[in-house]
CSV table of C-alpha atoms and ligand atoms in Angstrom, one decimal:
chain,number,residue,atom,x,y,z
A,1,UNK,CA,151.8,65.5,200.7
A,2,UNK,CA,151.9,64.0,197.2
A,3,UNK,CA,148.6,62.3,198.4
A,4,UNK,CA,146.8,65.0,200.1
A,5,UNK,CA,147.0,67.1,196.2
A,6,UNK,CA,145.9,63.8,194.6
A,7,UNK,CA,143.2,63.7,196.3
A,8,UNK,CA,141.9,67.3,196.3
A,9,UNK,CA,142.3,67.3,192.8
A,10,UNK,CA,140.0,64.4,192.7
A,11,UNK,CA,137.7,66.4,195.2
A,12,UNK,CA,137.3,69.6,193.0
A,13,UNK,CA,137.3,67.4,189.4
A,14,UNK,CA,134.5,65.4,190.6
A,15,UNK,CA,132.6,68.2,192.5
A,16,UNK,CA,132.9,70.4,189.6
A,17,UNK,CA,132.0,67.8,187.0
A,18,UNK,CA,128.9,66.7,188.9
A,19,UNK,CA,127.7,69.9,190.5
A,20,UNK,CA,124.1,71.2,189.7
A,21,UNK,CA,124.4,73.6,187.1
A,22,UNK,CA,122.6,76.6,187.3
A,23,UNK,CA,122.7,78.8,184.2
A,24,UNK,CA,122.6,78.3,180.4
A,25,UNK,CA,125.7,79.3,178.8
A,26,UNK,CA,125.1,80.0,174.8
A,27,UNK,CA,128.1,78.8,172.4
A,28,UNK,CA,130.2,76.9,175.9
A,29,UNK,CA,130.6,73.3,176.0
A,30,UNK,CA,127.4,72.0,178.2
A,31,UNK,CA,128.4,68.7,179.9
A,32,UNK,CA,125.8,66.1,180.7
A,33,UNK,CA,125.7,64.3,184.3
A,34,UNK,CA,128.8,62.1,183.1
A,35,UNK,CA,130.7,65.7,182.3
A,36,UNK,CA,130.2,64.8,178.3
A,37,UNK,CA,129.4,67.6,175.6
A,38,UNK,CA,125.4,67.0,174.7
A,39,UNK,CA,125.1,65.7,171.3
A,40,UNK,CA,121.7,66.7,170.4
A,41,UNK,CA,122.3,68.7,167.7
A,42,UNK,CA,119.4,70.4,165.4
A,43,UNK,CA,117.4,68.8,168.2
A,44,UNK,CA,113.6,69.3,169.3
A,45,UNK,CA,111.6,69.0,173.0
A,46,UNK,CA,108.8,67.6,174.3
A,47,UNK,CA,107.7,67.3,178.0
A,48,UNK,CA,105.9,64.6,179.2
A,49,UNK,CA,104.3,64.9,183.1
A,50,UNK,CA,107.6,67.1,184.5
A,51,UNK,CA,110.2,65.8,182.0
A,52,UNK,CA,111.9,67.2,179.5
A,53,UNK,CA,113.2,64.9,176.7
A,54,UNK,CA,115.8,66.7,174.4
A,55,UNK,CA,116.2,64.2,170.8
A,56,UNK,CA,118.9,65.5,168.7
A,57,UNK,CA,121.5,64.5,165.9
A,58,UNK,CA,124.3,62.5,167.9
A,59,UNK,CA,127.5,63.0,166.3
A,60,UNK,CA,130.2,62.2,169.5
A,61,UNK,CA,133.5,60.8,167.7
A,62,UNK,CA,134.0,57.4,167.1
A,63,UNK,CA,130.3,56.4,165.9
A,64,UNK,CA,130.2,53.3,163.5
A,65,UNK,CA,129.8,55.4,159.9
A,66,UNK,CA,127.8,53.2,158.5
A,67,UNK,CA,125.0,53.7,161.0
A,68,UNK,CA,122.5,57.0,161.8
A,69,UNK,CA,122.0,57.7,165.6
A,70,UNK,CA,119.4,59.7,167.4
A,71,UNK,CA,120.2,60.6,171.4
A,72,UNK,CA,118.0,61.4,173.7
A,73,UNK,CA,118.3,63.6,177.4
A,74,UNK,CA,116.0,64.1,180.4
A,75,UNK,CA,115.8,67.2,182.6
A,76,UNK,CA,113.4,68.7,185.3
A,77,UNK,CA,114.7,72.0,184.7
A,78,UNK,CA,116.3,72.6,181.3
A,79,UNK,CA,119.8,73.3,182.8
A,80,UNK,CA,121.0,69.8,183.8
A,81,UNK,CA,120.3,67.0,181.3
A,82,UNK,CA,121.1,63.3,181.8
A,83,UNK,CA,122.1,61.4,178.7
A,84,UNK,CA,119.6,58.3,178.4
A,85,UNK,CA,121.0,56.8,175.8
A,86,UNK,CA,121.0,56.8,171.8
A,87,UNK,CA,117.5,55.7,171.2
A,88,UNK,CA,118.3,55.3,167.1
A,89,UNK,CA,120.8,53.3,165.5
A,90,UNK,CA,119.7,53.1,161.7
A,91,UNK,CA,121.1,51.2,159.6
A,92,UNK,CA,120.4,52.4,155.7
A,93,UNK,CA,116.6,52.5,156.1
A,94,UNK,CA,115.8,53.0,152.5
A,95,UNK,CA,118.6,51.6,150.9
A,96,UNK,CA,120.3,54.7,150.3
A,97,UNK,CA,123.9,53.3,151.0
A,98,UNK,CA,126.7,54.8,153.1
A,99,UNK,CA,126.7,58.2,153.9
A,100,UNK,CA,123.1,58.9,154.1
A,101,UNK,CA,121.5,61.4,156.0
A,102,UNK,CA,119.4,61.8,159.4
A,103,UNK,CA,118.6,65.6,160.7
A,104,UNK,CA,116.9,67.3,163.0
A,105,UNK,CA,114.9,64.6,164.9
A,106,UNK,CA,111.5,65.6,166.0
A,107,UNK,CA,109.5,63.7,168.8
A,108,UNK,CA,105.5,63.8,169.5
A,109,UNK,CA,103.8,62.0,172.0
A,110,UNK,CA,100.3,60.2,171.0
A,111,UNK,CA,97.8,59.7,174.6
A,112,UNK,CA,95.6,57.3,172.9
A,113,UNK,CA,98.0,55.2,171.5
A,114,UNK,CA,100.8,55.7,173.7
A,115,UNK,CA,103.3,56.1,171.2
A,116,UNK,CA,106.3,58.8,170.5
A,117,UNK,CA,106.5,59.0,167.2
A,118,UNK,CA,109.8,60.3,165.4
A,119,UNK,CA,110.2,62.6,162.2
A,120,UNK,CA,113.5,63.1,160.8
A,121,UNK,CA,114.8,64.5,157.7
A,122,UNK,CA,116.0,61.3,155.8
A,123,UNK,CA,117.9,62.0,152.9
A,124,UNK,CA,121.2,60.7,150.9
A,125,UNK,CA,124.5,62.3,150.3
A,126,UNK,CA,123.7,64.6,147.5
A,127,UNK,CA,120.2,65.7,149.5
A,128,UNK,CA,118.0,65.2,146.7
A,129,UNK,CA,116.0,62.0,148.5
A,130,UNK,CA,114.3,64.5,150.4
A,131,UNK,CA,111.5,62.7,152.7
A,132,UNK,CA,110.8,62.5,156.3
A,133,UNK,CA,111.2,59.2,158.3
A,134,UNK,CA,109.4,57.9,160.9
A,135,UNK,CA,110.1,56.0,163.8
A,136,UNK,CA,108.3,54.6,166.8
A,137,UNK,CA,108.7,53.8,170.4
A,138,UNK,CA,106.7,53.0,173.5
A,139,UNK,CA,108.8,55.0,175.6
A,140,UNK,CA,110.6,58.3,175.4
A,141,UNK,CA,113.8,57.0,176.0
A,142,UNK,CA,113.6,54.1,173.2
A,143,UNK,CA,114.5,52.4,170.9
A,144,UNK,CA,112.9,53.3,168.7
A,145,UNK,CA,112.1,51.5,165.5
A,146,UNK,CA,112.0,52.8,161.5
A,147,UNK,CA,108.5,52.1,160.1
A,148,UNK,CA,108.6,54.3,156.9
A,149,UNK,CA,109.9,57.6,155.0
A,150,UNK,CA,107.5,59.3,152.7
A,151,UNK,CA,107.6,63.3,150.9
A,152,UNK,CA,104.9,64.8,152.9
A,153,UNK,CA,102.2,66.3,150.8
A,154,UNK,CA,104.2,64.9,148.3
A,155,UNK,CA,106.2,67.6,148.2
A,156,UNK,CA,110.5,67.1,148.7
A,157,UNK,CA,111.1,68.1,152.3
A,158,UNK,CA,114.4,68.9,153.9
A,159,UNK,CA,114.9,70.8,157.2
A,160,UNK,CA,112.0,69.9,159.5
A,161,UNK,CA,110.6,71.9,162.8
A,162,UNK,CA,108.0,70.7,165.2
A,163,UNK,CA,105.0,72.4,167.0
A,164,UNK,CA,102.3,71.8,169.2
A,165,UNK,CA,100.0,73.7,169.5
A,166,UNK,CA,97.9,74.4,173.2
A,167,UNK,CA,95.4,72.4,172.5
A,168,UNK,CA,97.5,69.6,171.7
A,169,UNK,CA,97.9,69.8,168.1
A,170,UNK,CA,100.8,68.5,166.5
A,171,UNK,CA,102.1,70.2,163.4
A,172,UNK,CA,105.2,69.6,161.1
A,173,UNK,CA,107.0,72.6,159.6
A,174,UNK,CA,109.2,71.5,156.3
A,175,UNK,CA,111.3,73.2,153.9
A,176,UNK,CA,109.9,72.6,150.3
A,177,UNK,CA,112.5,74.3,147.8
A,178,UNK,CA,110.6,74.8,144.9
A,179,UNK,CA,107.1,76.1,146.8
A,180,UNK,CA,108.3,77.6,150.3
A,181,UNK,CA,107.9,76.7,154.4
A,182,UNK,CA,105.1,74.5,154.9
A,183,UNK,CA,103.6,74.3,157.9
A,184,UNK,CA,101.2,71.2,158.1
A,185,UNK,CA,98.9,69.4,160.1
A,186,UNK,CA,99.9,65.9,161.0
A,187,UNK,CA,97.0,63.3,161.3
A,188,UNK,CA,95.2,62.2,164.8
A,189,UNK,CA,98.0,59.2,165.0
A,190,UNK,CA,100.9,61.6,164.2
A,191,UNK,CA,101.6,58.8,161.6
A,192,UNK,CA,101.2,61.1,158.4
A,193,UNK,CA,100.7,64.7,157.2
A,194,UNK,CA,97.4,65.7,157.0
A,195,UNK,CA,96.8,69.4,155.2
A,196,UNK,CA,98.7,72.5,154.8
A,197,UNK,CA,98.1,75.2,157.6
A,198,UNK,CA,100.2,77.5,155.1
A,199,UNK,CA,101.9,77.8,152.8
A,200,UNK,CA,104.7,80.9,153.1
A,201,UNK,CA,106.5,82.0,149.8
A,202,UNK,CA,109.7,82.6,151.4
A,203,UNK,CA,113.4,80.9,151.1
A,204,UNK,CA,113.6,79.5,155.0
A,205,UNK,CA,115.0,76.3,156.6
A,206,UNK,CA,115.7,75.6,160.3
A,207,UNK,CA,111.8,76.3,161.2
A,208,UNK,CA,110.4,77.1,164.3
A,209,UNK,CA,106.9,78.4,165.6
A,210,UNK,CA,106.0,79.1,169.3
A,211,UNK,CA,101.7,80.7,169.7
A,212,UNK,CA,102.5,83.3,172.7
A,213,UNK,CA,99.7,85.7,173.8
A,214,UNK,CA,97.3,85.1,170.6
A,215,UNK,CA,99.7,85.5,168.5
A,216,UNK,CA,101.5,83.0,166.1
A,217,UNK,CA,105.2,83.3,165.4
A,218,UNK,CA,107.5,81.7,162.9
A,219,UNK,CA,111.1,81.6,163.0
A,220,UNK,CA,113.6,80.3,159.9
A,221,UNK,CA,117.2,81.1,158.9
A,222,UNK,CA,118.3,81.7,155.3
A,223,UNK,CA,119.5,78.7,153.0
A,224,UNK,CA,123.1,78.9,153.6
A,225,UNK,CA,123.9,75.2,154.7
A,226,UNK,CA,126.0,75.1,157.6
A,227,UNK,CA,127.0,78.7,157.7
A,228,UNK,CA,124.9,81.2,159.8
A,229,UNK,CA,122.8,83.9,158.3
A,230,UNK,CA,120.1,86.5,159.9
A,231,UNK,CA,117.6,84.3,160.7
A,232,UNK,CA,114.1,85.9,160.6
A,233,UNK,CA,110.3,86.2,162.1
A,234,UNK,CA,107.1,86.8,160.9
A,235,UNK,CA,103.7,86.8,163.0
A,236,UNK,CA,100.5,85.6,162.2
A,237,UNK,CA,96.9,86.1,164.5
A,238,UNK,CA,96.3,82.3,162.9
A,239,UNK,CA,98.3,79.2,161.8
A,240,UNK,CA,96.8,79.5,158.4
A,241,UNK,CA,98.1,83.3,157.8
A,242,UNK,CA,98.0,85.8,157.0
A,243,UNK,CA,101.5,86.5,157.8
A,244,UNK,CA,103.6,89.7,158.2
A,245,UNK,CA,106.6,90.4,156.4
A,246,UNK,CA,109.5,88.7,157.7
A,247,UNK,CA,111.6,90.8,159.9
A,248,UNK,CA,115.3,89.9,161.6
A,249,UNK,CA,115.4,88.2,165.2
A,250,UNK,CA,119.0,90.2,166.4
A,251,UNK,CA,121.5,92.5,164.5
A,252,UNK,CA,122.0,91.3,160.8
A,253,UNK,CA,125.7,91.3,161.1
A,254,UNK,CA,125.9,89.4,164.2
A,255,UNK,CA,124.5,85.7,161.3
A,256,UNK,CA,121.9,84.8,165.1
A,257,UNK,CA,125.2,85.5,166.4
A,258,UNK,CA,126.5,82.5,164.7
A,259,UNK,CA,123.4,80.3,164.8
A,260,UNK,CA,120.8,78.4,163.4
A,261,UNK,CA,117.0,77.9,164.6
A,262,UNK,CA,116.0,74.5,165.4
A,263,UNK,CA,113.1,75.1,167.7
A,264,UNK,CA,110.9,78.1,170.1
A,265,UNK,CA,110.6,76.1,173.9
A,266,UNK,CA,107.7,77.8,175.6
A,267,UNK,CA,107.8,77.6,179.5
A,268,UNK,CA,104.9,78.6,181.0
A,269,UNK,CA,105.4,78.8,185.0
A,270,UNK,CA,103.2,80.5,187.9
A,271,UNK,CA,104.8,83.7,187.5
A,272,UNK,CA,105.6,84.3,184.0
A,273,UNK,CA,105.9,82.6,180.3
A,274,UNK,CA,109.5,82.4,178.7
A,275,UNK,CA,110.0,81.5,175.4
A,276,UNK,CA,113.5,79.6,174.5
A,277,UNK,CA,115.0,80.4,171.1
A,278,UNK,CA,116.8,77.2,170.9
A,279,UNK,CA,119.9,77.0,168.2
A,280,UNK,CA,122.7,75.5,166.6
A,281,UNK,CA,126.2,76.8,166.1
A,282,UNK,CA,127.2,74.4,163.9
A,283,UNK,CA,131.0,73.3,163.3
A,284,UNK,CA,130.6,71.2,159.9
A,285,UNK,CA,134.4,70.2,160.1
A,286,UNK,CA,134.0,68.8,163.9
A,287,UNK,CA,130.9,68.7,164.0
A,288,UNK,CA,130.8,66.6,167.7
A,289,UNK,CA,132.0,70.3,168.5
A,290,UNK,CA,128.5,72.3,167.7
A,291,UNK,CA,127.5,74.3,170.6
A,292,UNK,CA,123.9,75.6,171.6
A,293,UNK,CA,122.5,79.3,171.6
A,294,UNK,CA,119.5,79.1,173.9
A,295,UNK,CA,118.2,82.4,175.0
A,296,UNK,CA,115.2,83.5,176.3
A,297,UNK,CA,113.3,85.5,173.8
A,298,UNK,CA,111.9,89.6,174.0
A,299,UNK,CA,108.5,89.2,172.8
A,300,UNK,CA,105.9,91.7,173.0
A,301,UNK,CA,102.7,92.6,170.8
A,302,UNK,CA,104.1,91.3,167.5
A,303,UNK,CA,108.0,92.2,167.9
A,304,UNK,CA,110.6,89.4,168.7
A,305,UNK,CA,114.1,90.2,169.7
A,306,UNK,CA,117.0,87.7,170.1
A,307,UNK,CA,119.4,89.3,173.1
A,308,UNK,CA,123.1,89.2,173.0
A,309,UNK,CA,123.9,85.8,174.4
A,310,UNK,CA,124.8,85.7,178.1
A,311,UNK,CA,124.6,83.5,180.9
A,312,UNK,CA,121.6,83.0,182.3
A,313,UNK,CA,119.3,81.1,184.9
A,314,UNK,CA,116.0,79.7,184.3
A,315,UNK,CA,113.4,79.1,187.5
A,316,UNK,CA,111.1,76.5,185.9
A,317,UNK,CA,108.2,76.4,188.6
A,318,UNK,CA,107.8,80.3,187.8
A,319,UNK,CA,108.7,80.8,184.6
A,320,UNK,CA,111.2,83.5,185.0
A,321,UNK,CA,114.2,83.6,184.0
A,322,UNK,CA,117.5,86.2,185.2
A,323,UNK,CA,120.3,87.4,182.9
A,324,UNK,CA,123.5,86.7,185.2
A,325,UNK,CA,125.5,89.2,183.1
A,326,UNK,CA,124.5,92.5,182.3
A,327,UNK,CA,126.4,93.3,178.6
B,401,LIG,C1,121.3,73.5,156.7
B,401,LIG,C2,120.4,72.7,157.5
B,401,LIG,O1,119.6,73.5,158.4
B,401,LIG,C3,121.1,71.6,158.3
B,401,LIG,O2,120.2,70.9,159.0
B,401,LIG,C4,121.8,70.8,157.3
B,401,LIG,O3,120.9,70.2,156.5
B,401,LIG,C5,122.8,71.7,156.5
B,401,LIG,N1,122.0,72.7,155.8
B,401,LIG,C6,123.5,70.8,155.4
B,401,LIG,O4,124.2,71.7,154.6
């Protein structure tokens, strides 16, 4: 008898740690094909052929703290991710000593050169390096290897967003404290940042832009470090402005309910287009512990509206996507 519940138990833990998953839960612990929480926090996608790749901060428990890691997942469908493997391990690449910082990993892909190229905020403890790092790989899933750290423009840059325009372009959003949110092309080789598209006089980290139906549309959260705030949207008919007022993405009081913008995923499928806000809830004290807010956004003619965060189900060969909870 004793054996028949020992192995049941085994049945239903194993089934229920490898099943498919089929929804998106915002704020739940999302397991990874060995059942471990995904550690890609303030992370960033890119899709190559039918791939996902998800880069993020990995900050699992027990990590050497003398080194930086980035981790890197695979998916078909957004739902189910398979950890590759941590495709950074930096030791102090400036010199800055323990305790320095690496946030909010960014990955493009290069055709002609066949590179991914990685930005990251590189900083030290006290956040007043404030440059961008570079890495390189020939492969999505790594390693990949530190080549330099710069201030783009010249100008001190802390939070970092990524986006890619449709015709391929690559840009690189940055938080500048004194002048505002830059967003700025990178060069042909991704390897450096070109020009200003704009420059927006506004207090915003945590940026993300998505171009949906002609439109540009920015995304940032308020300078609060680790504690969430309204984050807010502005649109734009071009990258270079002008741009509207900012406006807030869900009820004020709600702080994104409890979340930070990292990035805007768009899916476009046969049926429809869904755009992904994709955010942090960040636990500084644990932080191994952060969850994930991806919803799919409302966007019509110039409004964007975060949803209360439910369950939900994503078909990526259409596009759509289906709220499994209706309040
Ligand atoms: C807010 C940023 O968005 C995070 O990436 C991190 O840098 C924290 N500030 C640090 O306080």
């Amino acid at each position: 008898m004793k054996y028949i519940f020992t192995v049941i138990n085994i049945l239903f833990f194993t089934t229920t740690l490898f099943a498919q998953r089929t929804s998106i839960e915002p704020g739940q612990l999302w397991p990874d094909q060995n059942g471990n929480h995904i550690q890609a926090h303030g992370g960033g996608i890119i899709k190559i052929k039918k791939t996902y790749y998800w880069y993020g901060e990995e900050r699992r428990q027990g990590l050497d703290p003398n080194l930086r890691y980035v981790s890197c997942y695979a998916s078909k469908d957004l739902m189910n991710w398979t950890f590759q493997k941590d495709v950074v391990q930096m030791s102090d690449p400036e010199n800055l000593g323990p305790g320095w910082i690496l946030e909010r990993p960014k990955v493009y892909y290069q055709p002609q050169t066949k590179k991914y190229v990685m930005y990251f905020h590189l900083d030290n403890k006290a956040y007043s390096y404030a440059r961008v790092g570079i890495a390189v790989s020939d492969s999505a899933n790594g390693d990949f290897k530190f080549v330099k750290s710069f201030r783009p423009l010249g100008r001190p840059s802390r939070d970092i967003g990524q986006f890619i325009d449709n015709d391929g372009s690559a840009y690189l959003i940055f938080e500048d404290r004194e002048l505002g949110f830059h967003i700025a092309k990178l060069s042909a080789d991704l390897m450096s940042v070109e020009k200003d598209m704009s420059l927006i006089k506004a207090s915003l980290e945590g940026g993300a832009v998505v171009h949906y139906d002609s439109l540009y549309y920015v995304i940032g959260s308020a300078l609060t470090g680790w504690k969430p705030n309204p984050n807010k949207y502005a649109t734009a008919k071009s990258l270079e402005g002008p741009w509207t007022d900012f406006r807030d993405i869900a009820p004020p009081e709600t702080n994104t309910y409890q979340s930070q913008s990292t990035m805007m995923v768009k899916v476009t499928g046969t049926k429809s287009t869904t755009v992904i806000f994709m955010a942090d809830q960040w636990k500084p004290s644990a932080q191994w512990d952060s969850r994930y807010l991806w919803m799919p956004l409302e966007i019509n003619d110039g409004k964007l509206w975060l949803p209360k965060p439910r369950p939900w189900s994503l078909n990526i060969k259409t596009g759509l996507f289906k709220i499994l909870q209706q309040k």
